[in-house]
Amino acid sequence: MRGDPEAHELLAPGTLSGVLKLIAAEPGKWTPIAGGTELMVAHAAGRLAARKLVSLWGIRELRFLRVEPERMVLGSGSTFYDLRKHPTILSEFPLLAKSASWIGSVANQSRATLGGNLVNGSPAADSSPALLAYDAEVELMSECGTRRVPYAEFHTGYKRNVRMRPG
Ligand SMILES: Cc1cc2nc3c(=O)[nH]c(=O)nc-3n(C[C@H](O)[C@H](O)[C@H](O)COP(=O)(O)OP(=O)(O)OC[C@H]3O[C@@H](n4cnc5c(N)ncnc54)[C@H](O)[C@@H]3O)c2cc1C
């Protein structure tokens, strides 16, 4: 059975600080939606439990790829199309470029984000082997501050990660 759009609320504050404020005001109530390639499939199938959605799409502070002297920083809102076309990713992180090009079709890669792939936590996610091989770290952000965890410690179980409470 298809989901009912009227059962859901969607806000798009348009800035990272706006999103963090909303989430902090009602902890646990707001679910981020980025490209929507996981969540909209769940909605279409009538199994999207989240009632309050906050859009990350189009937020500039999340969609960037920055080359630094000792590392590369990938914004969680970067799409797999962004990743597979970036010259430094192609030359220095070829496994990541390759895995980005494997994800769905080009249409899917143009919406699907790196952050969505990580947080969705499918054991079949194509970005995971590359992130592990390159010793990636994940930066977690809230109104209270930021912290970094090695990607190897990010997933704590099937579709579970360190952002969630145990259980
Ligand atoms: C036709 C099709 C083919 C696909 N093929 C592949 C494939 O080959 N390989 C593969 O790995 N995947 C595939 N996928 C799955 C999907 O496209 C990816 O997992 C994608 O990266 C999800 O990103 P998104 O931005 O669309 O996530 P969304 O649907 O927006 O969100 C997914 C989850 O991540 C959370 N989230 C998103 N961004 C953030 C953030 N910045 N911070 C905190 N939480 C966040 C959401 O709350 C939600 O729980 C496919 C999907 C479809 C529909």
Tab-separated table of C-alpha atoms and ligand atoms in Angstrom:
chain	number	residue	atom	x	y	z
A	1	MET	CA	0.000	0.000	0.000
A	2	ARG	CA	1.359	3.454	-0.910
A	3	GLY	CA	2.136	5.974	1.835
A	4	ASP	CA	-0.152	8.952	2.462
A	5	PRO	CA	1.757	12.240	1.849
A	6	GLU	CA	-0.561	14.042	4.278
A	7	ALA	CA	0.672	11.849	7.109
A	8	HIS	CA	4.099	13.489	6.858
A	9	GLU	CA	5.471	16.944	7.537
A	10	LEU	CA	8.500	18.201	5.553
A	11	LEU	CA	10.505	21.285	6.467
A	12	ALA	CA	13.463	22.666	4.537
A	13	PRO	CA	15.270	25.283	6.670
A	14	GLY	CA	17.919	25.632	3.920
A	15	THR	CA	20.886	26.012	6.272
A	16	LEU	CA	22.782	23.571	8.457
A	17	SER	CA	22.228	25.679	11.577
A	18	GLY	CA	18.481	25.735	10.845
A	19	VAL	CA	18.418	21.939	10.582
A	20	LEU	CA	20.418	21.449	13.801
A	21	LYS	CA	18.169	23.875	15.680
A	22	LEU	CA	15.041	22.022	14.598
A	23	ILE	CA	16.484	18.644	15.590
A	24	ALA	CA	17.663	19.987	18.969
A	25	ALA	CA	14.250	21.498	19.721
A	26	GLU	CA	12.502	18.113	19.466
A	27	PRO	CA	15.097	15.357	19.987
A	28	GLY	CA	14.303	12.167	18.109
A	29	LYS	CA	11.306	13.638	16.288
A	30	TRP	CA	12.908	14.864	13.050
A	31	THR	CA	14.385	12.562	10.429
A	32	PRO	CA	16.831	14.048	7.932
A	33	ILE	CA	16.086	13.410	4.275
A	34	ALA	CA	18.859	14.065	1.754
A	35	GLY	CA	18.464	12.634	-1.771
A	36	GLY	CA	15.458	10.594	-0.642
A	37	THR	CA	16.450	7.538	-2.676
A	38	GLU	CA	15.966	5.296	0.378
A	39	LEU	CA	13.221	7.195	2.196
A	40	MET	CA	11.015	7.855	-0.833
A	41	VAL	CA	11.163	4.177	-1.781
A	42	ALA	CA	10.021	3.383	1.788
A	43	HIS	CA	7.268	6.005	1.450
A	44	ALA	CA	6.091	4.595	-1.874
A	45	ALA	CA	5.873	1.165	-0.244
A	46	GLY	CA	3.858	2.548	2.684
A	47	ARG	CA	6.570	1.790	5.247
A	48	LEU	CA	8.013	5.226	6.034
A	49	ALA	CA	7.533	5.475	9.786
A	50	ALA	CA	9.115	8.939	10.142
A	51	ARG	CA	6.405	11.593	10.371
A	52	LYS	CA	8.578	14.709	10.543
A	53	LEU	CA	11.181	15.087	7.812
A	54	VAL	CA	13.799	17.809	7.579
A	55	SER	CA	15.398	18.291	4.193
A	56	LEU	CA	19.180	18.426	3.774
A	57	TRP	CA	18.970	18.719	-0.006
A	58	GLY	CA	20.518	21.911	-1.384
A	59	ILE	CA	22.328	22.842	1.835
A	60	ARG	CA	25.673	24.198	0.643
A	61	GLU	CA	27.555	23.493	3.898
A	62	LEU	CA	26.888	19.768	3.334
A	63	ARG	CA	27.566	19.447	-0.388
A	64	PHE	CA	31.280	20.002	-0.911
A	65	LEU	CA	34.461	18.073	-1.668
A	66	ARG	CA	37.544	19.750	-0.218
A	67	VAL	CA	41.146	18.759	-0.855
A	68	GLU	CA	43.488	19.491	2.083
A	69	PRO	CA	47.248	18.800	2.299
A	70	GLU	CA	46.914	15.559	4.294
A	71	ARG	CA	43.349	14.474	3.638
A	72	MET	CA	40.202	15.009	1.660
A	73	VAL	CA	36.949	16.127	3.324
A	74	LEU	CA	33.698	14.901	1.783
A	75	GLY	CA	30.469	16.701	2.665
A	76	SER	CA	27.722	14.229	3.552
A	77	GLY	CA	25.404	15.931	1.043
A	78	SER	CA	27.737	15.179	-1.870
A	79	THR	CA	26.139	12.896	-4.421
A	80	PHE	CA	27.809	9.863	-5.900
A	81	TYR	CA	27.863	11.694	-9.226
A	82	ASP	CA	29.881	14.479	-7.516
A	83	LEU	CA	32.278	11.851	-6.134
A	84	ARG	CA	32.839	9.865	-9.303
A	85	LYS	CA	33.687	13.011	-11.314
A	86	HIS	CA	36.093	14.663	-8.852
A	87	PRO	CA	39.679	14.687	-10.211
A	88	THR	CA	41.348	14.053	-6.832
A	89	ILE	CA	38.987	11.202	-5.997
A	90	LEU	CA	39.683	9.700	-9.423
A	91	SER	CA	43.450	9.928	-8.987
A	92	GLU	CA	43.968	9.387	-5.224
A	93	PHE	CA	40.912	7.362	-4.141
A	94	PRO	CA	40.111	5.263	-7.207
A	95	LEU	CA	38.199	2.634	-5.215
A	96	LEU	CA	35.784	5.322	-4.011
A	97	ALA	CA	35.359	6.676	-7.556
A	98	LYS	CA	34.718	3.152	-8.807
A	99	SER	CA	32.193	2.334	-6.088
A	100	ALA	CA	30.374	5.644	-6.710
A	101	SER	CA	30.018	4.703	-10.362
A	102	TRP	CA	28.500	1.321	-9.379
A	103	ILE	CA	25.606	2.829	-7.418
A	104	GLY	CA	22.291	2.405	-9.240
A	105	SER	CA	22.069	4.397	-12.463
A	106	VAL	CA	23.360	7.894	-13.292
A	107	ALA	CA	19.902	9.226	-12.387
A	108	ASN	CA	20.194	7.597	-8.955
A	109	GLN	CA	23.784	8.804	-8.503
A	110	SER	CA	22.604	12.373	-9.087
A	111	ARG	CA	20.344	12.218	-5.983
A	112	ALA	CA	21.923	9.557	-3.770
A	113	THR	CA	24.249	11.108	-1.176
A	114	LEU	CA	27.235	9.732	0.674
A	115	GLY	CA	25.632	10.599	4.041
A	116	GLY	CA	22.438	8.755	3.113
A	117	ASN	CA	24.410	5.678	2.097
A	118	LEU	CA	26.275	5.647	5.435
A	119	VAL	CA	23.321	6.295	7.698
A	120	ASN	CA	21.006	3.923	5.870
A	121	GLY	CA	23.543	1.284	6.872
A	122	SER	CA	22.781	-1.437	4.373
A	123	PRO	CA	25.364	-4.232	4.556
A	124	ALA	CA	25.326	-4.090	0.737
A	125	ALA	CA	26.136	-0.347	0.578
A	126	ASP	CA	28.702	0.233	-2.134
A	127	SER	CA	30.611	3.051	-0.409
A	128	SER	CA	31.497	1.008	2.698
A	129	PRO	CA	34.464	-1.051	1.405
A	130	ALA	CA	36.164	2.077	0.009
A	131	LEU	CA	35.644	4.058	3.230
A	132	LEU	CA	37.104	1.189	5.242
A	133	ALA	CA	40.051	0.741	2.884
A	134	TYR	CA	40.921	4.448	3.060
A	135	ASP	CA	40.567	4.650	6.889
A	136	ALA	CA	37.811	7.254	6.653
A	137	GLU	CA	36.521	9.139	9.686
A	138	VAL	CA	32.942	10.341	10.153
A	139	GLU	CA	32.257	13.752	11.679
A	140	LEU	CA	29.026	13.870	13.667
A	141	MET	CA	27.421	17.222	14.317
A	142	SER	CA	24.701	18.534	16.601
A	143	GLU	CA	23.846	21.850	18.254
A	144	CYS	CA	26.133	20.756	21.109
A	145	GLY	CA	29.217	20.376	18.915
A	146	THR	CA	31.035	17.894	16.707
A	147	ARG	CA	32.926	14.669	17.232
A	148	ARG	CA	34.783	12.305	14.959
A	149	VAL	CA	34.678	8.531	14.878
A	150	PRO	CA	36.627	6.147	12.669
A	151	TYR	CA	34.316	4.801	9.967
A	152	ALA	CA	35.296	1.302	11.110
A	153	GLU	CA	33.468	2.061	14.414
A	154	PHE	CA	30.481	3.937	12.933
A	155	HIS	CA	28.173	0.944	12.382
A	156	THR	CA	27.193	-0.838	15.578
A	157	GLY	CA	24.864	-3.475	14.096
A	158	TYR	CA	22.409	-4.061	11.284
A	159	LYS	CA	21.184	-0.597	10.249
A	160	ARG	CA	22.467	0.799	13.534
A	161	ASN	CA	25.189	3.345	14.136
A	162	VAL	CA	26.856	5.316	16.904
A	163	ARG	CA	24.366	8.212	16.495
A	164	MET	CA	21.649	5.989	17.992
A	165	ARG	CA	21.026	4.943	21.562
A	166	PRO	CA	21.711	1.246	22.189
A	167	GLY	CA	18.768	-1.113	21.892
B	1	LIG	C1	16.984	2.392	-7.940
B	1	LIG	C2	17.961	2.410	-6.788
B	1	LIG	C3	19.198	1.811	-6.958
B	1	LIG	C4	20.132	1.829	-5.892
B	1	LIG	N1	21.338	1.223	-6.083
B	1	LIG	C5	22.256	1.240	-5.081
B	1	LIG	C6	23.532	0.624	-5.257
B	1	LIG	O1	23.850	0.083	-6.319
B	1	LIG	N2	24.408	0.663	-4.208
B	1	LIG	C7	24.100	1.276	-3.014
B	1	LIG	O2	24.940	1.300	-2.110
B	1	LIG	N3	22.883	1.847	-2.832
B	1	LIG	C8	21.960	1.840	-3.817
B	1	LIG	N4	20.727	2.406	-3.638
B	1	LIG	C9	20.399	2.955	-2.334
B	1	LIG	C10	20.497	4.493	-2.179
B	1	LIG	O3	20.471	5.169	-3.414
B	1	LIG	C11	21.771	4.911	-1.401
B	1	LIG	O4	21.819	4.274	-0.139
B	1	LIG	C12	21.874	6.413	-1.216
B	1	LIG	O5	23.228	6.751	-1.012
B	1	LIG	C13	21.024	6.989	-0.095
B	1	LIG	O6	21.256	8.389	-0.050
B	1	LIG	P1	20.042	9.442	0.015
B	1	LIG	O7	20.652	10.781	0.121
B	1	LIG	O8	19.109	9.229	-1.121
B	1	LIG	O9	19.367	8.978	1.375
B	1	LIG	P2	17.930	9.326	1.992
B	1	LIG	O10	16.905	8.422	1.390
B	1	LIG	O11	17.672	10.782	1.911
B	1	LIG	O12	18.211	8.933	3.522
B	1	LIG	C14	18.624	7.593	3.859
B	1	LIG	C15	18.880	7.552	5.384
B	1	LIG	O13	19.994	8.365	5.725
B	1	LIG	C16	19.618	9.400	6.659
B	1	LIG	N5	20.437	10.559	6.281
B	1	LIG	C17	20.653	11.025	5.014
B	1	LIG	N6	21.582	11.996	5.036
B	1	LIG	C18	21.953	12.153	6.335
B	1	LIG	C19	22.883	13.018	7.003
B	1	LIG	N7	23.648	13.894	6.331
B	1	LIG	N8	22.991	12.933	8.340
B	1	LIG	C20	22.241	12.047	9.051
B	1	LIG	N9	21.350	11.200	8.471
B	1	LIG	C21	21.208	11.248	7.128
B	1	LIG	C22	18.125	9.534	6.516
B	1	LIG	O14	17.528	10.019	7.705
B	1	LIG	C23	17.724	8.098	6.213
B	1	LIG	O15	17.685	7.346	7.420
B	1	LIG	C24	19.781	2.419	-4.660
B	1	LIG	C25	18.518	3.017	-4.499
B	1	LIG	C26	17.615	3.003	-5.549
B	1	LIG	C27	16.261	3.639	-5.364
